């Protein structure tokens, strides 16, 4: 198992994770016995060629999919064994998702998009408003609350998506190619924002990326090849 | 309630599609309401028929008369508390298209027999004292712009000549479904002027002391006049009215078939629209599920969206139908009671909800079963 030599508390531990898909009579092994651990407050990047299993790993970490074999311990709770209902509730409380194409709801304003995850909580309307305003202020879009996604640039849309991901104060953020659809300048701004979330707000960020520059922002980097963890780079970015 | 903005946003997403879907419901529920109105119009006599009233008519046919002497004979039968009679006049006012029913009534007994028709005491008194007087229903009074005191010429079609009447009063119905398109005048006036069929009435209405004794009383009446030159057929007022409606064909079946076809078509239209809408939003639904929106919640939201379309359209359609009925009977006489009852309107809303639920079920179920990973991969 790759251990991050870090005195911080371990947040995520993957033990012998396998994932395979069956296509007709053929079984495809996407992940082949992955072991790793990630500490609280880490900014981790997963790199590797297409088909190496990065996104599958991210889906497993986010509780969107279940492994064929192995354990996914998050805060000592094995999410691989959770029933669907419990896993759904767990996702709402612990995971913030950031996607490459932002995936905002186009017919809702930035405010309404960010408010969506809070609808699942017991917060009052007033409290929800306060949380949304705080999240949008953190990403620097306090003045764009009533804008629709089509009225925002790509970078701004991704910031709204980040605000939506952090508004519930989740345990960690999962970013799937968060800069993949952005120009360099906007990409850097998003990466700076993610770094700031780690450094100033003590968030744990796990990011899948093809972009070496983006990966360099991370504190730790995992390289996947053909479903296996090829090597780990824990040097400071 | 907190999900309302999400629902509204989704409904307003494709405005043209939403308008067309809501419009489809509106048209269908307008038609539903109208069918209900027509059904009521044909059946209002059946619906509001007195449970303690029997109709006695000539056994051969309704158009064959009965002697007025039967009045006293009927009164003597046990269990009958009152008797009245009337004759169909069948005249026209100015133009044949100005149809409304005119009855020559037995004035002394008529009013007590039909307490659901309300006439001012003084007006009734004036009517009693004027042999050429008449009482008209509120709807025809309003339709022709008449007022009390006006002289009304009616051209007879069964009898002969032009008959002049003076409006002495107006009657209203206690209930919305009561027919206020009738025109009543003195039987004695008809009897005097008619050279043929003197002292014959069209039919009798008798009131029984208790509805429970109606079946026995029917047997007694028909038995009493059996083997006479004028044998009778007696039935409850409800049966009589139902038989009258049957002459127009099976209205209920026609309405049921038309209504079912419309609703089934609506089901297909809405189901198709909802499926299309959900397919376009696959990735959004996947993102919501990833965020923690559980499958039952996704199912409920989509079903609510479908019901939202249905109820909005349904209410619009029913309101339009209500407005349409406020204009009165468009056939000028064939449908004397042309109203959208609250009961029909509520049933229409219920039907809208049901169609919304059924048409939204499959898309909602598919969305509920959506695999997040597969859906996100499709983006």
Coordinates of C-alpha atoms in Angstrom, one line a residue:
Chain A
X1 CA 0.0 0.0 0.0
X2 CA 1.2 3.5 -0.9
X3 CA 1.3 5.5 2.3
X4 CA 1.6 9.2 2.3
X5 CA 4.3 10.0 4.7
X6 CA 2.3 12.7 6.4
X7 CA 1.6 13.2 10.0
X8 CA -2.0 14.2 9.2
X9 CA -5.0 12.0 9.9
X10 CA -5.8 9.5 7.2
X11 CA -9.1 10.3 5.5
X12 CA -9.3 7.7 2.7
X13 CA -7.9 4.2 2.5
X14 CA -8.3 2.0 -0.5
X15 CA -7.6 -1.7 0.1
X16 CA -7.1 -4.1 -2.9
X17 CA -9.7 -2.3 -5.1
X18 CA -10.7 -4.2 -8.2
X19 CA -13.3 -3.1 -10.7
X20 CA -14.3 -5.1 -13.8
X21 CA -17.0 -4.7 -16.3
X22 CA -18.5 -7.4 -18.4
X23 CA -19.2 -6.7 -22.0
X24 CA -20.8 -9.7 -23.6
X25 CA -18.7 -12.7 -22.7
X26 CA -15.6 -10.5 -22.2
X27 CA -14.6 -9.2 -18.7
X28 CA -12.6 -6.0 -18.7
X29 CA -10.5 -5.3 -15.6
X30 CA -10.4 -1.6 -15.1
X31 CA -8.8 -1.5 -11.7
X32 CA -6.5 -4.3 -10.6
X33 CA -5.9 -4.2 -6.9
X34 CA -5.4 -0.5 -6.1
X35 CA -4.2 0.3 -2.6
X36 CA -3.7 3.9 -1.4
X37 CA -4.4 6.3 1.3
X38 CA -5.1 10.0 1.4
X39 CA -5.0 12.3 4.4
X40 CA -7.3 15.1 5.4
X41 CA -6.3 18.4 3.8
X42 CA -4.5 16.8 0.9
X43 CA -4.7 18.0 -2.6
X44 CA -4.2 14.9 -4.7
X45 CA -4.1 14.5 -8.4
X46 CA -4.7 11.3 -10.3
X47 CA -2.9 11.1 -13.6
X48 CA -2.6 8.6 -16.4
X49 CA -3.4 7.8 -20.0
X50 CA -7.0 7.3 -21.2
X51 CA -8.4 4.0 -20.0
X52 CA -6.0 3.8 -17.1
X53 CA -8.9 3.8 -14.6
X54 CA -8.7 7.4 -13.2
X55 CA -12.3 8.3 -13.6
X56 CA -13.5 4.8 -12.4
X57 CA -11.4 5.3 -9.3
X58 CA -12.9 8.8 -8.8
X59 CA -16.4 7.3 -9.2
X60 CA -15.6 4.7 -6.6
X61 CA -14.3 7.3 -4.2
X62 CA -17.4 9.3 -4.7
X63 CA -19.7 6.4 -4.0
X64 CA -21.1 6.6 -7.5
X65 CA -20.1 3.1 -8.2
X66 CA -19.1 0.1 -6.2
X67 CA -15.9 -2.0 -6.5
X68 CA -16.0 -5.6 -7.7
X69 CA -13.7 -6.4 -4.8
X70 CA -11.9 -4.5 -2.0
X71 CA -12.6 -2.0 0.6
X72 CA -13.0 1.8 0.4
X73 CA -12.6 3.2 3.9
X74 CA -13.5 6.8 4.3
X75 CA -13.2 8.0 7.9
X76 CA -13.1 4.3 8.8
X77 CA -16.5 3.6 7.1
X78 CA -16.5 1.1 4.2
X79 CA -18.6 2.8 1.6
X80 CA -18.2 -0.2 -0.7
X81 CA -20.6 -2.2 1.5
X82 CA -23.2 0.5 2.0
X83 CA -26.8 0.0 0.7
X84 CA -27.9 2.4 -2.0
X85 CA -30.1 4.6 0.2
X86 CA -27.3 5.1 2.8
X87 CA -24.7 5.7 0.1
X88 CA -26.9 8.4 -1.4
X89 CA -27.2 10.2 2.0
X90 CA -23.5 9.7 2.5
X91 CA -22.7 11.4 -0.8
X92 CA -24.9 14.3 0.1
X93 CA -23.0 14.9 3.4
X94 CA -19.5 14.0 2.5
X95 CA -18.7 14.6 -1.2
X96 CA -18.7 17.7 -3.4
X97 CA -18.5 16.9 -7.2
X98 CA -16.8 19.2 -9.8
X99 CA -17.1 18.1 -13.4
X100 CA -15.2 19.0 -16.5
X101 CA -18.3 20.4 -18.2
X102 CA -19.5 22.1 -15.0
X103 CA -23.0 20.5 -15.3
X104 CA -24.9 23.4 -14.0
X105 CA -28.7 23.5 -14.6
X106 CA -29.0 26.0 -17.4
X107 CA -32.5 27.2 -16.4
X108 CA -31.5 28.1 -12.9
X109 CA -29.5 31.1 -11.7
X110 CA -26.1 30.7 -10.1
X111 CA -27.7 31.2 -6.7
X112 CA -30.3 28.4 -7.4
X113 CA -27.6 26.1 -8.8
X114 CA -25.5 26.5 -5.7
X115 CA -28.6 26.1 -3.4
X116 CA -29.5 22.7 -4.9
X117 CA -27.4 20.5 -2.5
X118 CA -28.8 22.5 0.4
X119 CA -32.3 21.5 -0.5
X120 CA -31.5 18.1 0.9
X121 CA -30.7 19.5 4.3
X122 CA -33.0 20.7 7.0
X123 CA -31.7 24.3 6.7
X124 CA -34.3 27.1 6.6
X125 CA -34.6 29.3 3.5
X126 CA -32.7 32.1 5.3
X127 CA -29.9 29.8 6.3
X128 CA -29.7 28.4 2.9
X129 CA -29.3 31.9 1.5
X130 CA -26.5 32.6 3.9
X131 CA -24.6 29.5 3.0
X132 CA -25.0 30.1 -0.8
X133 CA -23.9 33.7 -0.4
X134 CA -20.8 32.6 1.5
X135 CA -19.9 29.9 -1.1
X136 CA -20.3 32.3 -4.0
X137 CA -18.2 34.9 -2.1
X138 CA -15.4 32.3 -1.6
X139 CA -15.3 31.6 -5.4
X140 CA -15.5 35.4 -6.1
X141 CA -18.9 35.4 -7.7
X142 CA -21.0 37.2 -5.1
X143 CA -22.0 39.7 -7.7
X144 CA -23.2 37.0 -10.2
X145 CA -25.8 35.3 -8.1
X146 CA -28.7 36.1 -10.3
X147 CA -26.9 35.3 -13.5
X148 CA -27.8 32.2 -15.6
X149 CA -25.0 29.9 -16.7
X150 CA -25.4 31.2 -20.3
X151 CA -24.5 34.6 -19.0
X152 CA -21.3 33.5 -17.5
X153 CA -17.9 32.6 -19.0
X154 CA -16.6 29.0 -18.8
X155 CA -14.3 29.9 -15.9
X156 CA -17.1 31.5 -14.0
X157 CA -19.4 28.5 -14.6
X158 CA -16.8 26.3 -13.2
X159 CA -16.5 28.6 -10.1
X160 CA -20.3 28.3 -9.6
X161 CA -19.9 24.5 -9.9
X162 CA -17.1 24.7 -7.2
X163 CA -19.4 26.9 -5.0
X164 CA -22.1 24.2 -5.4
X165 CA -19.6 21.6 -4.4
X166 CA -18.4 23.3 -1.3
X167 CA -21.7 24.8 -0.1
X168 CA -22.6 21.9 2.1
X169 CA -19.1 21.9 3.6
X170 CA -18.4 18.3 2.4
X171 CA -15.6 16.1 3.7
X172 CA -13.8 16.2 0.4
X173 CA -14.1 17.4 -3.2
X174 CA -13.8 15.2 -6.3
X175 CA -12.8 17.0 -9.4
X176 CA -13.0 15.2 -12.8
X177 CA -10.8 17.2 -15.2
X178 CA -11.9 20.5 -13.7
X179 CA -9.8 22.5 -16.1
X180 CA -10.3 20.3 -19.1
X181 CA -12.7 22.7 -20.9
X182 CA -11.0 26.0 -20.0
X183 CA -8.3 28.2 -21.5
X184 CA -5.0 28.4 -19.7
X185 CA -5.9 31.6 -17.8
X186 CA -9.2 30.4 -16.5
X187 CA -7.7 27.0 -15.8
X188 CA -5.0 28.6 -13.6
X189 CA -7.7 30.6 -11.8
X190 CA -9.6 27.4 -11.0
X191 CA -6.5 25.7 -9.9
X192 CA -5.6 28.6 -7.6
X193 CA -9.1 28.5 -6.2
X194 CA -8.8 24.8 -5.5
X195 CA -5.4 25.4 -3.8
X196 CA -6.9 28.1 -1.8
X197 CA -9.7 25.8 -0.7
X198 CA -7.1 23.4 0.5
X199 CA -4.8 25.9 2.2
X200 CA -7.3 28.4 3.6
X201 CA -10.4 26.3 4.1
X202 CA -8.7 22.9 4.9
X203 CA -10.6 21.1 2.2
X204 CA -9.4 17.7 0.8
X205 CA -9.4 17.8 -2.9
X206 CA -9.0 14.8 -5.2
X207 CA -8.6 15.6 -8.9
X208 CA -8.4 13.6 -12.0
X209 CA -6.4 15.4 -14.7
X210 CA -4.5 15.0 -17.9
X211 CA -2.9 18.4 -17.5
X212 CA 0.7 18.2 -16.0
X213 CA 0.4 21.9 -15.0
X214 CA -2.7 21.2 -13.1
X215 CA -1.2 18.1 -11.5
X216 CA 1.7 20.2 -10.4
X217 CA -0.6 22.3 -8.2
X218 CA -1.4 19.1 -6.2
X219 CA 0.6 18.1 -3.2
X220 CA 0.5 14.5 -4.1
X221 CA 0.1 12.7 -7.5
X222 CA -0.9 9.2 -8.2
X223 CA -0.1 7.8 -11.6
X224 CA -2.3 5.1 -12.9
X225 CA -1.5 2.7 -15.8
X226 CA -3.7 -0.1 -17.0
X227 CA -5.7 -0.1 -13.8
X228 CA -2.8 -0.3 -11.5
X229 CA -1.1 2.4 -9.4
X230 CA 2.2 2.9 -11.3
X231 CA 3.8 5.3 -8.9
X232 CA 3.1 7.9 -6.4
X233 CA 4.7 11.3 -6.1
X234 CA 4.3 12.9 -2.7
X235 CA 6.5 15.9 -3.3
X236 CA 5.3 19.3 -2.6
X237 CA 3.8 21.0 -5.6
Chain B
X1 CA -42.2 23.5 -1.4
X2 CA -38.5 24.1 -1.4
X3 CA -38.2 22.1 -4.7
X4 CA -40.7 24.4 -6.4
X5 CA -38.1 26.6 -8.1
X6 CA -36.6 23.5 -9.6
X7 CA -39.9 22.3 -10.8
X8 CA -40.8 25.7 -12.3
X9 CA -37.4 26.0 -13.9
X10 CA -37.8 22.6 -15.6
X11 CA -41.4 23.3 -16.7
X12 CA -40.2 26.6 -18.2
X13 CA -37.1 25.1 -19.8
X14 CA -38.6 24.6 -23.3
X15 CA -41.3 27.2 -23.4
X16 CA -42.9 26.2 -26.7
X17 CA -43.0 22.6 -25.7
X18 CA -44.5 23.5 -22.3
X19 CA -47.1 25.8 -23.8
X20 CA -48.1 23.0 -26.3
X21 CA -48.3 20.4 -23.6
X22 CA -50.3 22.6 -21.3
X23 CA -52.4 23.6 -24.3
X24 CA -53.1 20.0 -25.1
X25 CA -54.4 19.5 -21.6
X26 CA -56.3 22.7 -21.7
X27 CA -58.1 21.7 -25.0
X28 CA -58.7 18.2 -23.7
X29 CA -60.1 19.4 -20.3
X30 CA -62.2 22.0 -22.1
X31 CA -63.7 19.2 -24.1
X32 CA -64.1 17.1 -20.9
X33 CA -65.9 19.9 -19.2
X34 CA -68.1 20.5 -22.3
X35 CA -69.0 16.8 -22.4
X36 CA -69.9 17.0 -18.8
X37 CA -72.0 20.0 -19.5
X38 CA -73.8 18.3 -22.3
X39 CA -74.3 15.1 -20.2
X40 CA -75.8 17.2 -17.5
X41 CA -78.0 19.1 -20.0
X42 CA -79.4 15.8 -21.3
X43 CA -79.7 14.3 -17.9
X44 CA -80.6 17.3 -15.7
X45 CA -84.2 16.1 -15.7
X46 CA -83.1 12.7 -14.5
X47 CA -80.7 14.2 -11.9
X48 CA -83.1 16.6 -10.4
X49 CA -86.2 14.5 -10.7
X50 CA -88.3 14.3 -7.6
X51 CA -88.0 11.0 -5.8
X52 CA -91.6 11.2 -4.7
X53 CA -93.2 12.0 -8.1
X54 CA -94.6 9.6 -10.6
X55 CA -95.5 10.3 -14.2
X56 CA -98.7 8.8 -15.6
X57 CA -99.0 8.7 -19.3
X58 CA -101.0 7.0 -22.0
X59 CA -99.8 3.4 -22.4
X60 CA -99.8 3.6 -26.2
X61 CA -97.5 6.6 -26.5
X62 CA -96.6 9.8 -24.8
X63 CA -98.2 11.8 -27.6
X64 CA -101.6 10.1 -26.9
X65 CA -103.6 12.0 -24.2
X66 CA -105.4 11.0 -21.1
X67 CA -108.8 12.3 -20.0
X68 CA -108.8 15.1 -17.4
X69 CA -111.3 13.1 -15.5
X70 CA -108.4 10.9 -14.4
X71 CA -107.4 13.7 -12.0
X72 CA -110.1 12.9 -9.5
X73 CA -109.7 9.2 -10.0
X74 CA -106.0 9.4 -9.3
X75 CA -106.5 11.5 -6.1
X76 CA -108.6 8.7 -4.7
X77 CA -105.8 6.2 -4.8
X78 CA -104.2 5.4 -1.5
X79 CA -100.8 6.9 -1.0
X80 CA -101.2 9.7 -3.5
X81 CA -101.1 13.1 -1.9
X82 CA -101.5 15.4 -4.9
X83 CA -102.1 15.3 -8.6
X84 CA -101.4 17.7 -11.4
X85 CA -101.4 17.5 -15.2
X86 CA -100.0 19.3 -18.2
X87 CA -100.0 19.3 -22.0
X88 CA -97.2 19.9 -24.5
X89 CA -98.1 22.9 -26.6
X90 CA -95.2 22.9 -29.0
X91 CA -95.4 26.5 -30.3
X92 CA -92.7 28.8 -31.7
X93 CA -91.9 32.3 -30.9
X94 CA -91.4 34.4 -34.1
X95 CA -89.0 31.9 -35.6
X96 CA -88.9 28.0 -35.5
X97 CA -85.3 28.2 -34.2
X98 CA -86.6 30.0 -31.1
X99 CA -87.4 26.7 -29.4
X100 CA -88.4 26.4 -25.8
X101 CA -90.9 24.1 -24.1
X102 CA -94.4 25.4 -23.5
X103 CA -96.8 23.6 -21.2
X104 CA -100.5 24.1 -20.6
X105 CA -100.7 23.4 -16.9
X106 CA -103.3 22.8 -14.4
X107 CA -102.8 26.0 -12.5
X108 CA -104.4 25.2 -9.1
X109 CA -102.2 22.1 -8.6
X110 CA -99.0 22.9 -10.5
X111 CA -97.0 25.1 -8.1
X112 CA -97.4 22.7 -5.1
X113 CA -96.2 19.8 -7.2
X114 CA -92.9 21.5 -8.2
X115 CA -91.5 23.3 -5.1
X116 CA -88.1 23.6 -6.8
X117 CA -89.5 26.2 -9.1
X118 CA -89.9 29.5 -7.2
X119 CA -92.4 32.1 -8.2
X120 CA -93.2 35.3 -6.4
X121 CA -96.6 35.0 -4.7
X122 CA -98.0 38.2 -6.2
X123 CA -96.9 37.2 -9.7
X124 CA -98.5 33.8 -9.3
X125 CA -101.7 35.4 -8.1
X126 CA -101.7 37.7 -11.1
X127 CA -101.1 34.7 -13.3
X128 CA -104.0 32.8 -11.7
X129 CA -106.3 35.8 -12.5
X130 CA -105.3 36.1 -16.1
X131 CA -106.5 33.3 -18.3
X132 CA -104.1 34.4 -21.1
X133 CA -101.3 34.9 -18.6
X134 CA -98.1 32.9 -18.5
X135 CA -95.1 32.3 -16.3
X136 CA -91.7 32.0 -17.9
X137 CA -88.4 30.7 -16.8
X138 CA -85.6 33.1 -16.0
X139 CA -83.4 31.8 -18.8
X140 CA -85.9 32.4 -21.6
X141 CA -86.9 35.8 -20.1
X142 CA -83.3 36.8 -20.3
X143 CA -82.7 35.2 -23.7
X144 CA -85.5 37.2 -25.4
X145 CA -85.2 40.3 -23.3
X146 CA -88.8 40.0 -22.1
X147 CA -90.2 41.6 -19.0
X148 CA -93.3 41.0 -16.9
X149 CA -96.3 42.6 -18.6
X150 CA -95.0 41.9 -22.1
X151 CA -97.4 40.4 -24.6
X152 CA -95.9 37.3 -26.2
X153 CA -97.3 35.9 -29.5
X154 CA -96.7 32.1 -29.9
X155 CA -97.4 30.4 -33.2
X156 CA -99.0 27.0 -32.5
X157 CA -97.6 24.0 -34.5
X158 CA -99.8 21.2 -33.0
X159 CA -102.8 23.4 -32.4
X160 CA -103.9 26.2 -34.7
X161 CA -103.3 29.9 -34.9
X162 CA -101.4 32.6 -33.2
X163 CA -101.8 32.6 -29.4
X164 CA -101.2 35.7 -27.3
X165 CA -100.0 35.5 -23.8
X166 CA -99.1 38.1 -21.2
X167 CA -96.1 37.5 -19.0
X168 CA -97.4 37.6 -15.4
X169 CA -94.4 36.3 -13.6
X170 CA -91.0 34.6 -13.7
X171 CA -89.8 31.5 -12.1
X172 CA -86.3 30.5 -10.9
X173 CA -84.8 27.2 -10.0
X174 CA -83.7 26.5 -6.4
X175 CA -80.7 24.6 -7.9
X176 CA -78.4 25.5 -10.7
X177 CA -79.5 22.3 -12.6
X178 CA -83.2 23.2 -12.5
X179 CA -84.6 23.9 -15.9
X180 CA -85.7 27.5 -16.2
X181 CA -86.5 27.5 -19.9
X182 CA -90.1 26.5 -19.6
X183 CA -93.2 28.5 -20.4
X184 CA -96.4 27.8 -18.5
X185 CA -99.9 28.9 -19.3
X186 CA -103.4 28.0 -18.3
X187 CA -104.7 24.6 -19.4
X188 CA -108.2 26.1 -19.4
X189 CA -107.1 28.6 -22.0
X190 CA -105.9 25.8 -24.3
X191 CA -109.0 23.7 -23.5
X192 CA -111.3 26.6 -24.5
X193 CA -109.6 27.4 -27.8
X194 CA -109.1 23.9 -28.9
X195 CA -111.8 22.5 -31.2
X196 CA -110.5 18.9 -30.8
X197 CA -109.2 16.9 -27.9
X198 CA -111.2 18.9 -25.4
X199 CA -110.7 17.7 -21.8
X200 CA -107.6 15.7 -22.5
X201 CA -104.3 16.2 -20.8
X202 CA -100.9 15.2 -22.0
X203 CA -99.7 13.4 -18.8
X204 CA -100.2 13.5 -15.1
X205 CA -97.8 14.0 -12.3
X206 CA -98.7 12.5 -9.0
X207 CA -96.9 12.8 -5.7
X208 CA -96.7 9.9 -3.4
X209 CA -96.7 10.2 0.4
X210 CA -93.5 8.2 0.7
X211 CA -91.0 7.2 -2.0
X212 CA -90.9 3.7 -0.6
X213 CA -94.5 3.1 -1.7
X214 CA -93.9 4.2 -5.3
X215 CA -93.5 0.7 -6.8
X216 CA -96.8 -0.4 -5.2
X217 CA -98.5 2.8 -6.2
X218 CA -97.4 2.4 -9.8
X219 CA -99.0 -1.1 -9.9
X220 CA -102.2 0.3 -8.4
X221 CA -102.5 3.2 -10.9
X222 CA -101.9 1.1 -13.9
X223 CA -104.2 -1.6 -12.6
X224 CA -106.9 0.9 -11.9
X225 CA -107.0 2.0 -15.6
X226 CA -106.3 -1.4 -17.2
X227 CA -108.8 -2.5 -19.8
X228 CA -110.1 1.0 -20.2
X229 CA -110.0 3.1 -23.4
X230 CA -107.1 5.0 -21.9
X231 CA -104.7 2.6 -20.3
X232 CA -101.8 4.1 -18.5
X233 CA -98.1 3.5 -18.0
X234 CA -96.8 4.9 -14.8
X235 CA -93.1 5.3 -13.9
X236 CA -91.0 7.4 -11.5
X237 CA -90.1 10.8 -12.7
X238 CA -86.5 9.7 -12.9
X239 CA -87.4 6.7 -15.2
X240 CA -89.6 8.9 -17.3
X241 CA -86.8 11.5 -17.8
X242 CA -84.2 8.7 -18.5
X243 CA -86.5 7.3 -21.1
X244 CA -86.9 10.7 -22.7
X245 CA -83.1 11.1 -22.9
X246 CA -82.7 7.7 -24.4
X247 CA -84.6 8.9 -27.4
X248 CA -81.5 10.9 -28.3
X249 CA -79.4 7.8 -28.3
X250 CA -76.9 6.6 -25.8
X251 CA -75.5 10.0 -24.9
X252 CA -73.5 8.6 -22.0
X253 CA -71.7 6.0 -24.2
X254 CA -70.9 8.6 -26.9
X255 CA -69.5 10.9 -24.2
X256 CA -67.5 8.1 -22.7
X257 CA -66.0 7.0 -26.0
X258 CA -65.1 10.6 -27.1
X259 CA -63.7 11.4 -23.6
X260 CA -61.7 8.2 -23.5
X261 CA -60.1 8.8 -26.9
X262 CA -59.2 12.3 -26.0
X263 CA -57.7 11.2 -22.7
X264 CA -55.7 8.4 -24.3
X265 CA -54.3 10.7 -26.9
X266 CA -53.4 13.1 -24.2
X267 CA -51.6 10.4 -22.3
X268 CA -49.5 9.6 -25.4
X269 CA -48.7 13.2 -26.0
X270 CA -47.7 14.0 -22.5
X271 CA -45.8 10.7 -22.0
X272 CA -43.9 11.4 -25.2
X273 CA -43.1 15.0 -24.1
X274 CA -42.0 13.9 -20.7
X275 CA -39.8 11.1 -22.1
X276 CA -38.2 13.6 -24.5
X277 CA -37.7 16.1 -21.7
X278 CA -36.1 13.5 -19.4
X279 CA -33.8 12.2 -22.1
X280 CA -32.5 15.7 -22.8
X281 CA -31.8 16.1 -19.1
X282 CA -30.1 12.8 -18.5
X283 CA -26.8 14.4 -17.4
X284 CA -28.6 16.8 -15.0
X285 CA -30.5 14.0 -13.4
X286 CA -27.2 12.1 -13.0
X287 CA -25.6 15.2 -11.4
X288 CA -28.6 15.6 -9.0
X289 CA -28.3 11.9 -8.1
X290 CA -24.5 12.3 -7.5
X291 CA -25.2 15.3 -5.2
X292 CA -27.4 13.1 -3.1
X293 CA -30.9 13.4 -4.6
X294 CA -32.2 9.9 -3.9
X295 CA -34.1 7.8 -6.4
X296 CA -37.5 8.3 -4.7
X297 CA -37.0 12.0 -4.7
X298 CA -36.0 12.1 -8.4
X299 CA -39.1 9.9 -9.2
X300 CA -41.3 12.3 -7.2
X301 CA -39.9 15.4 -8.8
X302 CA -40.5 14.1 -12.4
X303 CA -43.9 12.9 -11.5
X304 CA -44.7 16.3 -9.9
X305 CA -43.5 18.0 -13.1
X306 CA -45.8 15.8 -15.2
X307 CA -48.7 16.5 -12.9
X308 CA -47.7 20.2 -13.0
X309 CA -48.3 20.3 -16.7
X310 CA -51.5 18.3 -16.4
X311 CA -53.1 20.4 -13.6
X312 CA -52.1 23.7 -15.1
X313 CA -53.5 22.8 -18.5
X314 CA -56.5 21.2 -16.8
X315 CA -57.4 24.2 -14.8
X316 CA -56.9 26.5 -17.8
X317 CA -59.2 24.2 -19.9
X318 CA -61.9 24.0 -17.2
X319 CA -61.8 27.8 -16.6
X320 CA -62.3 28.3 -20.4
X321 CA -65.2 25.8 -20.3
X322 CA -66.7 27.7 -17.4
X323 CA -66.4 31.0 -19.3
X324 CA -68.0 29.3 -22.3
X325 CA -71.0 28.1 -20.3
X326 CA -71.5 31.6 -18.9
X327 CA -72.5 32.6 -22.4
X328 CA -75.5 30.4 -22.1
X329 CA -76.9 27.5 -24.2
X330 CA -75.4 27.9 -27.7
X331 CA -78.1 25.8 -29.2
X332 CA -80.8 28.1 -27.9
X333 CA -83.1 25.6 -26.4
X334 CA -81.7 22.0 -26.9
X335 CA -79.6 22.2 -23.8
X336 CA -81.7 24.0 -21.2
X337 CA -79.3 23.6 -18.4
X338 CA -75.9 24.6 -19.7
X339 CA -73.7 24.8 -16.7
X340 CA -70.3 23.4 -15.6
X341 CA -71.0 21.9 -12.2
X342 CA -68.3 22.1 -9.5
X343 CA -68.5 18.4 -9.3
X344 CA -67.6 18.0 -13.0
X345 CA -64.8 20.6 -12.6
X346 CA -63.3 18.7 -9.6
X347 CA -63.6 15.5 -11.5
X348 CA -61.7 17.2 -14.4
X349 CA -58.9 18.2 -12.1
X350 CA -58.8 14.7 -10.8
X351 CA -58.6 13.3 -14.3
X352 CA -55.8 15.7 -15.0
X353 CA -53.9 14.5 -12.0
X354 CA -54.5 10.9 -13.0
X355 CA -53.3 11.5 -16.6
X356 CA -50.3 13.4 -15.3
X357 CA -49.4 10.6 -13.0
X358 CA -49.8 7.9 -15.6
X359 CA -48.0 9.7 -18.4
X360 CA -45.1 10.7 -16.0
X361 CA -44.7 7.3 -14.5
X362 CA -42.5 5.6 -17.1
X363 CA -40.1 8.7 -17.6
X364 CA -40.0 9.1 -13.8
X365 CA -39.2 5.4 -13.3
X366 CA -36.5 5.5 -15.9
X367 CA -35.0 8.5 -14.3
X368 CA -35.1 6.9 -10.9
X369 CA -33.3 3.8 -12.3
X370 CA -30.7 6.0 -14.1
X371 CA -27.2 4.8 -13.5
X372 CA -25.1 7.8 -12.6
X373 CA -21.8 6.6 -14.0
X374 CA -23.4 5.6 -17.3
X375 CA -25.2 8.8 -17.6
X376 CA -22.2 11.0 -16.8
X377 CA -20.2 9.0 -19.3
X378 CA -22.7 9.9 -22.0
X379 CA -22.0 13.7 -21.6

